[in-house]
Tab-separated table of C-alpha atoms and ligand atoms in Angstrom:
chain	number	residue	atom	x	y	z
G	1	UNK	CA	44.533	28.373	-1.069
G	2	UNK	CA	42.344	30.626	-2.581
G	3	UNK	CA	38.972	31.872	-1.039
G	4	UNK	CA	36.903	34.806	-2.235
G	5	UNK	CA	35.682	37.481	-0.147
G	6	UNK	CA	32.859	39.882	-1.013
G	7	UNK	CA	33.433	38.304	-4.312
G	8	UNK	CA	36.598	39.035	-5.179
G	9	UNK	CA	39.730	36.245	-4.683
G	10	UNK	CA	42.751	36.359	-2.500
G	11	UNK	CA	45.219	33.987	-1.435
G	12	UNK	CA	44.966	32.875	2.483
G	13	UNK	CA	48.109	31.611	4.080
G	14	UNK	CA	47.477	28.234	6.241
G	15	UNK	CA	46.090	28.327	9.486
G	16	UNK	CA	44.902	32.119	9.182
G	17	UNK	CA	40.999	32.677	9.806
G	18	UNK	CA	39.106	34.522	7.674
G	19	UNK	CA	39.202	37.432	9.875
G	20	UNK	CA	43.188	37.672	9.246
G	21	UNK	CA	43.021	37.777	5.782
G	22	UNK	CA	40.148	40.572	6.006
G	23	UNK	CA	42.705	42.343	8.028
G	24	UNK	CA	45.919	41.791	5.941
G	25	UNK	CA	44.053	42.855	2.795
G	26	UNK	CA	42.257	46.195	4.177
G	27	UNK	CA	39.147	44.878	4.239
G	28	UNK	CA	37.622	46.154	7.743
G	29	UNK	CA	35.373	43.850	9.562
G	30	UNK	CA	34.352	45.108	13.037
G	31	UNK	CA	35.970	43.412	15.839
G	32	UNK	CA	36.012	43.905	19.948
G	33	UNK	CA	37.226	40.896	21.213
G	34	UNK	CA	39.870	39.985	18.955
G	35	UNK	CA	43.332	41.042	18.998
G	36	UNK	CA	46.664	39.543	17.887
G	37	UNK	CA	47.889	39.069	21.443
G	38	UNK	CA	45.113	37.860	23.080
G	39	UNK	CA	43.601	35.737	19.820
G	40	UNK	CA	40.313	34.510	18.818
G	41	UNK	CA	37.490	34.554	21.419
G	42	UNK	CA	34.098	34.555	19.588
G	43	UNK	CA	32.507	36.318	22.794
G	44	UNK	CA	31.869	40.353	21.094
G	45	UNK	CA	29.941	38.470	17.855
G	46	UNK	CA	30.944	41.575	16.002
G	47	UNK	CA	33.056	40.396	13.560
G	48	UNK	CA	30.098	38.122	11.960
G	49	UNK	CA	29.758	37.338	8.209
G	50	UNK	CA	28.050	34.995	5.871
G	51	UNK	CA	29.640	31.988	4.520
G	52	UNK	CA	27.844	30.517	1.133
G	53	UNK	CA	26.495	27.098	2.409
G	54	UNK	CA	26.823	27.288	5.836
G	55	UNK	CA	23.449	28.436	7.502
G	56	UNK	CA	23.625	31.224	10.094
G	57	UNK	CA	26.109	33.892	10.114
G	58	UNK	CA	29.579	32.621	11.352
G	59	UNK	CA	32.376	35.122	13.818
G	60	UNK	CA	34.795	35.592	11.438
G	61	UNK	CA	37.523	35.591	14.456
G	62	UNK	CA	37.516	32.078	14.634
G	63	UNK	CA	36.459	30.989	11.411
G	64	UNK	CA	39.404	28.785	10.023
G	65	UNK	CA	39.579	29.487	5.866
G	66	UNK	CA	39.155	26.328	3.024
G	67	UNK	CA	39.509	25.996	-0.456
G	68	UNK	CA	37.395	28.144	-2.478
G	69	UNK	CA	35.022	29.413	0.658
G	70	UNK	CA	32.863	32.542	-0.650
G	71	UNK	CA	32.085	35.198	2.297
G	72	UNK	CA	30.348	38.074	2.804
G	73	UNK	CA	31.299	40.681	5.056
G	74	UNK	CA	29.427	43.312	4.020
G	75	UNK	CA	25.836	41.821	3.227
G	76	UNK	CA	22.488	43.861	4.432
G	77	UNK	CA	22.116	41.004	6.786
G	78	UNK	CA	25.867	40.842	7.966
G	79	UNK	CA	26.187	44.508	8.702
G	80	UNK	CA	22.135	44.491	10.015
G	81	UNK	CA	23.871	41.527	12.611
G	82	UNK	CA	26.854	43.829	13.311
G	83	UNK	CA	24.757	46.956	13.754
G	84	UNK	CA	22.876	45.046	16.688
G	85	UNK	CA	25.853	43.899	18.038
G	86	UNK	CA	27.270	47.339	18.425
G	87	UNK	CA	24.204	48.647	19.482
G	88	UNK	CA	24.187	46.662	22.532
G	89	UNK	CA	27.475	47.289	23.008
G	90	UNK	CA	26.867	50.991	23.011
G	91	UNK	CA	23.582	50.885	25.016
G	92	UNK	CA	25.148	48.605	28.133
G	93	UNK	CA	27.569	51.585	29.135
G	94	UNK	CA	27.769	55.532	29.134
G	95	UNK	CA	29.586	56.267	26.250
G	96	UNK	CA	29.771	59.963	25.932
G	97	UNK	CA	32.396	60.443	23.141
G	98	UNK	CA	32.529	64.064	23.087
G	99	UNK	CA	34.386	63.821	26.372
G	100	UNK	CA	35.876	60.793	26.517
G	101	UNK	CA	39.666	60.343	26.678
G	102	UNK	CA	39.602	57.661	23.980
G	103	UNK	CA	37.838	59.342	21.619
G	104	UNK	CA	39.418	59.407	18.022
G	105	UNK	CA	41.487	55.585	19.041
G	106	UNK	CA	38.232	53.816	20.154
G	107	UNK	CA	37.141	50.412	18.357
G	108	UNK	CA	33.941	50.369	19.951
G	109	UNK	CA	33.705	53.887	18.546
G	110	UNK	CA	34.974	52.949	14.688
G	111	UNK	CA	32.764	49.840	14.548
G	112	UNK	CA	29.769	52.761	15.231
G	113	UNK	CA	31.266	54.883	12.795
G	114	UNK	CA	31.391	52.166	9.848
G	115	UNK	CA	27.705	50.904	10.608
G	116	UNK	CA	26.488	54.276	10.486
G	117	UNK	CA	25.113	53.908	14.385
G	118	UNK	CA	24.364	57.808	15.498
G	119	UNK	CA	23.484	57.059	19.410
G	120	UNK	CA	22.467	53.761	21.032
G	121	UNK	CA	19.032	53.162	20.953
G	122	UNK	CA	18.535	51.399	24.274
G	123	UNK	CA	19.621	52.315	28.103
G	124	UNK	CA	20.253	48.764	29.409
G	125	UNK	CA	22.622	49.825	32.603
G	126	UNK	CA	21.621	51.891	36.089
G	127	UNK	CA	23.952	55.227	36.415
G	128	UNK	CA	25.822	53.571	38.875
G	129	UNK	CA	29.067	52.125	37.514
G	130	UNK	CA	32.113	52.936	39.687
G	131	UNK	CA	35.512	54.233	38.617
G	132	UNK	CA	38.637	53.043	40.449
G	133	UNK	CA	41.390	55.634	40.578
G	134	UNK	CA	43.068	53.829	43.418
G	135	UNK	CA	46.214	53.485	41.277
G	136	UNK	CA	49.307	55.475	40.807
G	137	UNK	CA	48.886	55.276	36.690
G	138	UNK	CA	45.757	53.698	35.663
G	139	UNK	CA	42.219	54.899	35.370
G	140	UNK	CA	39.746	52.385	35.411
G	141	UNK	CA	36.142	54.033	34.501
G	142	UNK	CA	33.718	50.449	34.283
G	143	UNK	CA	31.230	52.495	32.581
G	144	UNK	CA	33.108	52.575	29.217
G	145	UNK	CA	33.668	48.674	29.521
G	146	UNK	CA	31.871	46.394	27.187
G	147	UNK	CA	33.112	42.891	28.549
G	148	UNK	CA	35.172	42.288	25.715
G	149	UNK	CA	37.769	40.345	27.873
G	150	UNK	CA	40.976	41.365	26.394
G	151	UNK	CA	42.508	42.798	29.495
G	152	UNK	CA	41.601	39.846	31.243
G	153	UNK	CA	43.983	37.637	28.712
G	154	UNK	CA	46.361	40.311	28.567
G	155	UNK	CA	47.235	39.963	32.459
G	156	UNK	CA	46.506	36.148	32.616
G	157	UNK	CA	48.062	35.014	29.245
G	158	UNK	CA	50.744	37.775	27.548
G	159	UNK	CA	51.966	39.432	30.552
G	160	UNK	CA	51.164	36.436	33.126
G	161	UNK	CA	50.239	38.913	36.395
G	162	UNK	CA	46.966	36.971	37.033
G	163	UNK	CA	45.311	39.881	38.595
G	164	UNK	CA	41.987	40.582	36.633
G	165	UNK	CA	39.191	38.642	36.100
G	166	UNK	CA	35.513	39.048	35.606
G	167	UNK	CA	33.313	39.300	38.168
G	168	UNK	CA	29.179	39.361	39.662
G	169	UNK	CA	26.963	38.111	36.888
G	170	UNK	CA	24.470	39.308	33.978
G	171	UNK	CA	24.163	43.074	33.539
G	172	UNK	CA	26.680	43.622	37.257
G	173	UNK	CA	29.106	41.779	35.325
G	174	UNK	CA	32.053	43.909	35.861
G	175	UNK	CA	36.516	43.631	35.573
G	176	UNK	CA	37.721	42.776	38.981
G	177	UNK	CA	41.172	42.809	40.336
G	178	UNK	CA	42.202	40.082	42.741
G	179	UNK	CA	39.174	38.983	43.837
G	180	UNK	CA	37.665	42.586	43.920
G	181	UNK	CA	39.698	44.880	45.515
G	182	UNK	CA	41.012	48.318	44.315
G	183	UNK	CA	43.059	47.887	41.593
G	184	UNK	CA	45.811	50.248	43.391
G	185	UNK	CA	45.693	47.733	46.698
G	186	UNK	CA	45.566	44.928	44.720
G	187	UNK	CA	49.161	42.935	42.964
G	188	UNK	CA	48.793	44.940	40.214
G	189	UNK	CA	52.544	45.738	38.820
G	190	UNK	CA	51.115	48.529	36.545
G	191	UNK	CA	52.845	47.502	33.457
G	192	UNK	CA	49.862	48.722	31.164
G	193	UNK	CA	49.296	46.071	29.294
G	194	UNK	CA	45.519	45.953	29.787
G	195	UNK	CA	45.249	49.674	28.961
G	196	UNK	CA	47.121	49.297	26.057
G	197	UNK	CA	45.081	46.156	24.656
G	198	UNK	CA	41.449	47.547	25.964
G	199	UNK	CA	39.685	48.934	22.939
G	200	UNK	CA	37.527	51.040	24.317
G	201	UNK	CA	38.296	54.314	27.278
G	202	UNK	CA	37.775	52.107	30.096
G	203	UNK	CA	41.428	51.415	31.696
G	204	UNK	CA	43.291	54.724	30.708
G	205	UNK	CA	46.761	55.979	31.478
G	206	UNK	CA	45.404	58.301	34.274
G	207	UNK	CA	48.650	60.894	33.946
G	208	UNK	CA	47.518	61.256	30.461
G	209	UNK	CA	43.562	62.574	30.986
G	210	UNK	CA	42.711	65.970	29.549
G	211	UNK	CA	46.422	66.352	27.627
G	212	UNK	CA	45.487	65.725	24.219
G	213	UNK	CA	43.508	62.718	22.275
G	214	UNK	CA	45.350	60.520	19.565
G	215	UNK	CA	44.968	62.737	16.736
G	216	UNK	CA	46.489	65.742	18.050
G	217	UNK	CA	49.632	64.025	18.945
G	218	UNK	CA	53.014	63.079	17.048
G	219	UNK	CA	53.516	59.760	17.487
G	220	UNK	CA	57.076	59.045	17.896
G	221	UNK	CA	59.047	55.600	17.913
G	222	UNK	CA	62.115	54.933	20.134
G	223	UNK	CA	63.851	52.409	22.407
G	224	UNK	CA	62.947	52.243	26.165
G	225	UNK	CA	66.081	54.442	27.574
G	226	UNK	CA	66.143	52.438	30.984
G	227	UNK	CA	67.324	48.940	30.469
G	228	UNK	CA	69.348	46.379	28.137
G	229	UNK	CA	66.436	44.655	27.041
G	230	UNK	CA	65.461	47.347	24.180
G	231	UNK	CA	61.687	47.701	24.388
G	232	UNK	CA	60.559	49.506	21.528
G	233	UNK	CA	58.271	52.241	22.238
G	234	UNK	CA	55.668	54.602	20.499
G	235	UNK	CA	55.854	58.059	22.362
G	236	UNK	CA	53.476	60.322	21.806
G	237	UNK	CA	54.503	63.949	22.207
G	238	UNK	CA	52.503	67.313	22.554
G	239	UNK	CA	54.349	69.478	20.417
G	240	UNK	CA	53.336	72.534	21.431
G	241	UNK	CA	53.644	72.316	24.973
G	242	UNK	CA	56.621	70.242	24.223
G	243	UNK	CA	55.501	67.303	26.777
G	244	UNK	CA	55.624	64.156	26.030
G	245	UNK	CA	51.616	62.652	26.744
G	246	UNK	CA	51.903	58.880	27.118
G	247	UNK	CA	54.102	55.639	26.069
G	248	UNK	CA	52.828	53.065	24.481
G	249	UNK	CA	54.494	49.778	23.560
G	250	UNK	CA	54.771	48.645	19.828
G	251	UNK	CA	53.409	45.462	19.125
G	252	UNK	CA	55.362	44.382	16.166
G	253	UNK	CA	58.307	44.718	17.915
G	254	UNK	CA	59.911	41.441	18.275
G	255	UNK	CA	62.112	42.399	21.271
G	256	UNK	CA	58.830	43.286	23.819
G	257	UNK	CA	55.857	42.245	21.593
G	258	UNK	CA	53.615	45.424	22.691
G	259	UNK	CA	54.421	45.342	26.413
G	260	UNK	CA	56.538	47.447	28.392
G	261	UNK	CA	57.167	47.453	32.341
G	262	UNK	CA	56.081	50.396	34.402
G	263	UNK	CA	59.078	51.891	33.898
G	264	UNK	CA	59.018	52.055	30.536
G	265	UNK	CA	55.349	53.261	29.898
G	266	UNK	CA	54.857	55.591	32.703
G	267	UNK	CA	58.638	56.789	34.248
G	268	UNK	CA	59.307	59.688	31.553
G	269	UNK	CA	58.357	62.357	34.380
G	270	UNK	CA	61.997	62.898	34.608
G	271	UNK	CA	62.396	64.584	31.007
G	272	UNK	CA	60.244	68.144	31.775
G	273	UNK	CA	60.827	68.031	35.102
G	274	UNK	CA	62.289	71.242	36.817
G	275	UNK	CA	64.846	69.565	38.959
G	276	UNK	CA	66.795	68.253	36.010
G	277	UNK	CA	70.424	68.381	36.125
G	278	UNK	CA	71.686	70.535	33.218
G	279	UNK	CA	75.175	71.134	34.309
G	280	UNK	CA	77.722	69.296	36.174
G	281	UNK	CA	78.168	70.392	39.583
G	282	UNK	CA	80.815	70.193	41.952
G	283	UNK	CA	80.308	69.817	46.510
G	284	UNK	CA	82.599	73.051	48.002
G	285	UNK	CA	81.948	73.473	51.792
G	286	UNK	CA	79.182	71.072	51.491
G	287	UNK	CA	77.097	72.613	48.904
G	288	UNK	CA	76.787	72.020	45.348
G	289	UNK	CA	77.951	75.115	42.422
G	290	UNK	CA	76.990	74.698	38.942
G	291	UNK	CA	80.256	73.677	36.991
G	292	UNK	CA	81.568	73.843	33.226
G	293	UNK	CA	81.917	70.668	31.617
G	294	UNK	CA	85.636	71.251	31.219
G	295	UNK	CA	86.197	72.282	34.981
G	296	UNK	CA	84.322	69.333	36.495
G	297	UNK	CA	86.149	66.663	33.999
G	298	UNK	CA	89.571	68.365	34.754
G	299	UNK	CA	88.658	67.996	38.316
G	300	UNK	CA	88.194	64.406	38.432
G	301	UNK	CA	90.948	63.658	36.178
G	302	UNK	CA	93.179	65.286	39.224
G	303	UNK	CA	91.499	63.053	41.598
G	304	UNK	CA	91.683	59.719	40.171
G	305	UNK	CA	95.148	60.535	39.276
G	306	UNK	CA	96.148	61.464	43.026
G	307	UNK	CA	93.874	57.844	44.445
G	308	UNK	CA	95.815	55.915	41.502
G	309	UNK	CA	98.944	57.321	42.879
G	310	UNK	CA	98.746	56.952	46.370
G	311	UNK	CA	96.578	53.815	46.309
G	312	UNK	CA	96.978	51.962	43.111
G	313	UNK	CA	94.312	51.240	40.758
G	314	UNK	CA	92.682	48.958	42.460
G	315	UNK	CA	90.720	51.540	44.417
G	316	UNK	CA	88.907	52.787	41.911
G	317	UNK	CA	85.930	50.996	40.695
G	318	UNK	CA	83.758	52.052	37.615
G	319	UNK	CA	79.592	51.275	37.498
G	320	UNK	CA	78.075	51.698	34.351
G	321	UNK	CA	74.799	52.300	33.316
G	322	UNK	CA	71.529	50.559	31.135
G	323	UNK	CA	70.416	54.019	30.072
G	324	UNK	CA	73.143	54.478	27.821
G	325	UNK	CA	74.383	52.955	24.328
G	326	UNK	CA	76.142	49.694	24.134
G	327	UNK	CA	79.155	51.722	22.339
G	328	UNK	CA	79.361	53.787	25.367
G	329	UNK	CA	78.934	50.863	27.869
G	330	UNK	CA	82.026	49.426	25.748
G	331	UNK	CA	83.816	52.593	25.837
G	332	UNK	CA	83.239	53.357	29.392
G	333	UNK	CA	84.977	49.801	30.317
G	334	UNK	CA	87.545	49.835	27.491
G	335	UNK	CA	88.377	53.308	29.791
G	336	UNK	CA	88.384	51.933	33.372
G	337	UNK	CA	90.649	48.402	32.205
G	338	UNK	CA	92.372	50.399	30.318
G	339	UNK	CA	93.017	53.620	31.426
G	340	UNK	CA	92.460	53.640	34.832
G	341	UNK	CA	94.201	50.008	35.029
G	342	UNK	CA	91.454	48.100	36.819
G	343	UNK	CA	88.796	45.082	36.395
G	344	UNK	CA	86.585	46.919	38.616
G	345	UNK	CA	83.755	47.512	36.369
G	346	UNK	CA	80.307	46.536	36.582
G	347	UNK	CA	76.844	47.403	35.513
G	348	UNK	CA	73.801	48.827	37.371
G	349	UNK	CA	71.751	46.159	36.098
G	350	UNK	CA	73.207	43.585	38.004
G	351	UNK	CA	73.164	45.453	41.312
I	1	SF4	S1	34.732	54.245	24.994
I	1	SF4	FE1	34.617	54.695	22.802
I	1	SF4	S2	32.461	54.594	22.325
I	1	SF4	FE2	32.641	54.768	24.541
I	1	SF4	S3	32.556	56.971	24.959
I	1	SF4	FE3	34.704	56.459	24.736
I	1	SF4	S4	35.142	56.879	22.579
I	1	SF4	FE4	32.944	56.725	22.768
I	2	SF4	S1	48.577	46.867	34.635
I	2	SF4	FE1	49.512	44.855	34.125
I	2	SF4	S2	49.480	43.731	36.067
I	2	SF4	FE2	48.089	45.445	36.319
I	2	SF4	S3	46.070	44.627	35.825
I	2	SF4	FE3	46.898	45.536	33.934
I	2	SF4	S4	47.950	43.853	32.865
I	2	SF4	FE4	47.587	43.186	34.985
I	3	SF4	S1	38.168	46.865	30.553
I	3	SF4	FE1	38.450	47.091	28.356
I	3	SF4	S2	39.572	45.256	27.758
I	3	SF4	FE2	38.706	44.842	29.778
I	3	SF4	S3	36.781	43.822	29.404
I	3	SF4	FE3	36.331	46.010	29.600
I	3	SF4	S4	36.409	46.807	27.531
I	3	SF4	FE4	37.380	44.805	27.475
């Protein structure tokens, strides 16, 4: 169907809102609330817009398209509407950008930036908002929180941990975990899923604070290394320190859809750490010796050989791993049936 927007026409696919085809065809529209994974929720009333014969402005997030509907998203009175909107947004928390870790990937803080907003012009909260650093990987600072209620879907509805919720009422209105309890006490798995869907600096990857904001780091996609499922993963790497910052999922991928377990987004500690193995090494007296490649290969060689030999191959077992390649996991068992003459192979996954 065709439907014109800010007087030009474009072709809407069925059952996409008018927000959608903003989206799909660059055209930006402010938006807190809304997100692919969590949908349409109508509760931010940023995303608003003018419809020709239909009185009062409309949330474009939930506004299903028709034949030949002409909208407005950029009207004095839309963006006068969105301006407010933002506003209140801005003025209902502390929102010092300069130093905040979000700062450069903030929605709250692009919506501001395309209605031209400088500072907020009200103070509608007390200085007393508390930030829960009870957990291992997350930083939750409630005075960056505008109520959007993404993270609350994300944990209910995508990832299905049923831990947040809203809670108190009116201005105390606040995220809650379990009931309200620390988020670090409470059944929080710490996949990052809300972090990665809030828009705005309030739940943070804690590790992360103080290394580097979005623009100053290469953003790098991969697959998870740690199990068969294959997330796929955006890393995003300090060059010059050579460090890698913070994992997030990607949400296009059709294999994990955005999300990643806790493994996945926060267990990369291993890669700079200093007790990383970099050589084989082999036990003498009961200490280990760093070992050539060569030496430590031709030493187990001798050893499997001699248990073969004096035990048959039945006493030898291989495990392989989910870190590595599929070829290799096919390699390694082509070896240990093969080679080593056994059936004895399995896979750490099912341990
Ligand atoms: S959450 Fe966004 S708007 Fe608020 S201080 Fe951080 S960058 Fe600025
Ligand atoms: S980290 Fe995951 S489980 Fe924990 S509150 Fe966020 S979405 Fe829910
Ligand atoms: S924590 Fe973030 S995602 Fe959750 S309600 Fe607040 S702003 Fe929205």
């Amino acid at each position: 169907m065709q439907v014109y927007l800010n007087g030009k026409a474009y072709e809407a696919k069925p059952g996409e809102t008018v927000l959608q085809l903003a989206l799909r065809n660059g055209i930006y529209i402010p938006h807190l609330c809304f997100h692919e994974k969590t949908g349409q929720a109508a509760k931010c009333r940023a995303c608003v817009v003018e419809v020709e014969g239909i009185p009062g402005l409309k949330t474009s997030c939930n506004l299903p398209l028709k034949e030949g509907l002409k909208i407005s998203t950029n009207s004095e009175r839309v963006l006068d509407a969105q301006r407010m909107v933002v506003d209140l947004a801005l003025s209902s928390g502390r929102h010092d950008c300069l130093s905040c870790e979000q700062s450069g990937n903030c929605e709250l803080q692009d919506a501001a930036y395309y209605l031209g907003i400088e500072r907020p012009t009200y103070q509608l909260y007390e200085d007393n908002f508390e930030v829960d650093d009870s957990s291992e990987f997350i930083l939750v600072d409630r005075s960056k929180c505008i109520s959007c209620g993404r993270c609350v879907e994300a944990c209910n509805h995508t990832v299905v941990n049923e831990v947040i919720g809203f809670g108190e009422r009116g201005f105390a209105t606040k995220i809650v975990f379990d009931g309200d309890i620390p988020m670090g006490t409470s059944t929080c798995v710490q996949c990052g899923e809300c972090m990665q869907l809030c828009p705005v600096g309030c739940i943070i990857d804690k590790r992360a604070v103080g290394s580097g904001r979005n623009w100053e780091l290469d953003k790098v996609e991969t697959v998870c290394p740690y199990c068969g499922v294959g997330c796929r993963m955006e890393v995003q790497v300090d060059r010059k320190q050579n460090k890698i910052t913070r994992i997030l999922g990607v949400d296009d991928s059709p294999t994990n859809n955005g999300m990643l377990c806790v493994k996945g987004r926060f267990g990369f500690d291993f890669v700079n750490s200093d007790e990383r193995l970099t050589s084989p090494l082999i036990k003498e007296n009961g200490s280990f010796r760093d070992a050539s490649w060569e030496e430590a290969i031709a030493l187990i060689a001798r050893k499997f050989t001699e248990i073969k030999k004096e035990f048959g191959s039945d006493a030898i077992a291989g495990l392989a791993s989910a870190k590595v390649t599929n070829e290799e996991n096919f390699a390694f068992q082509k070896f240990i049936r093969k080679e080593v003459g056994t059936n004895n192979v399995d896979h750490c996954a099912r341990l």
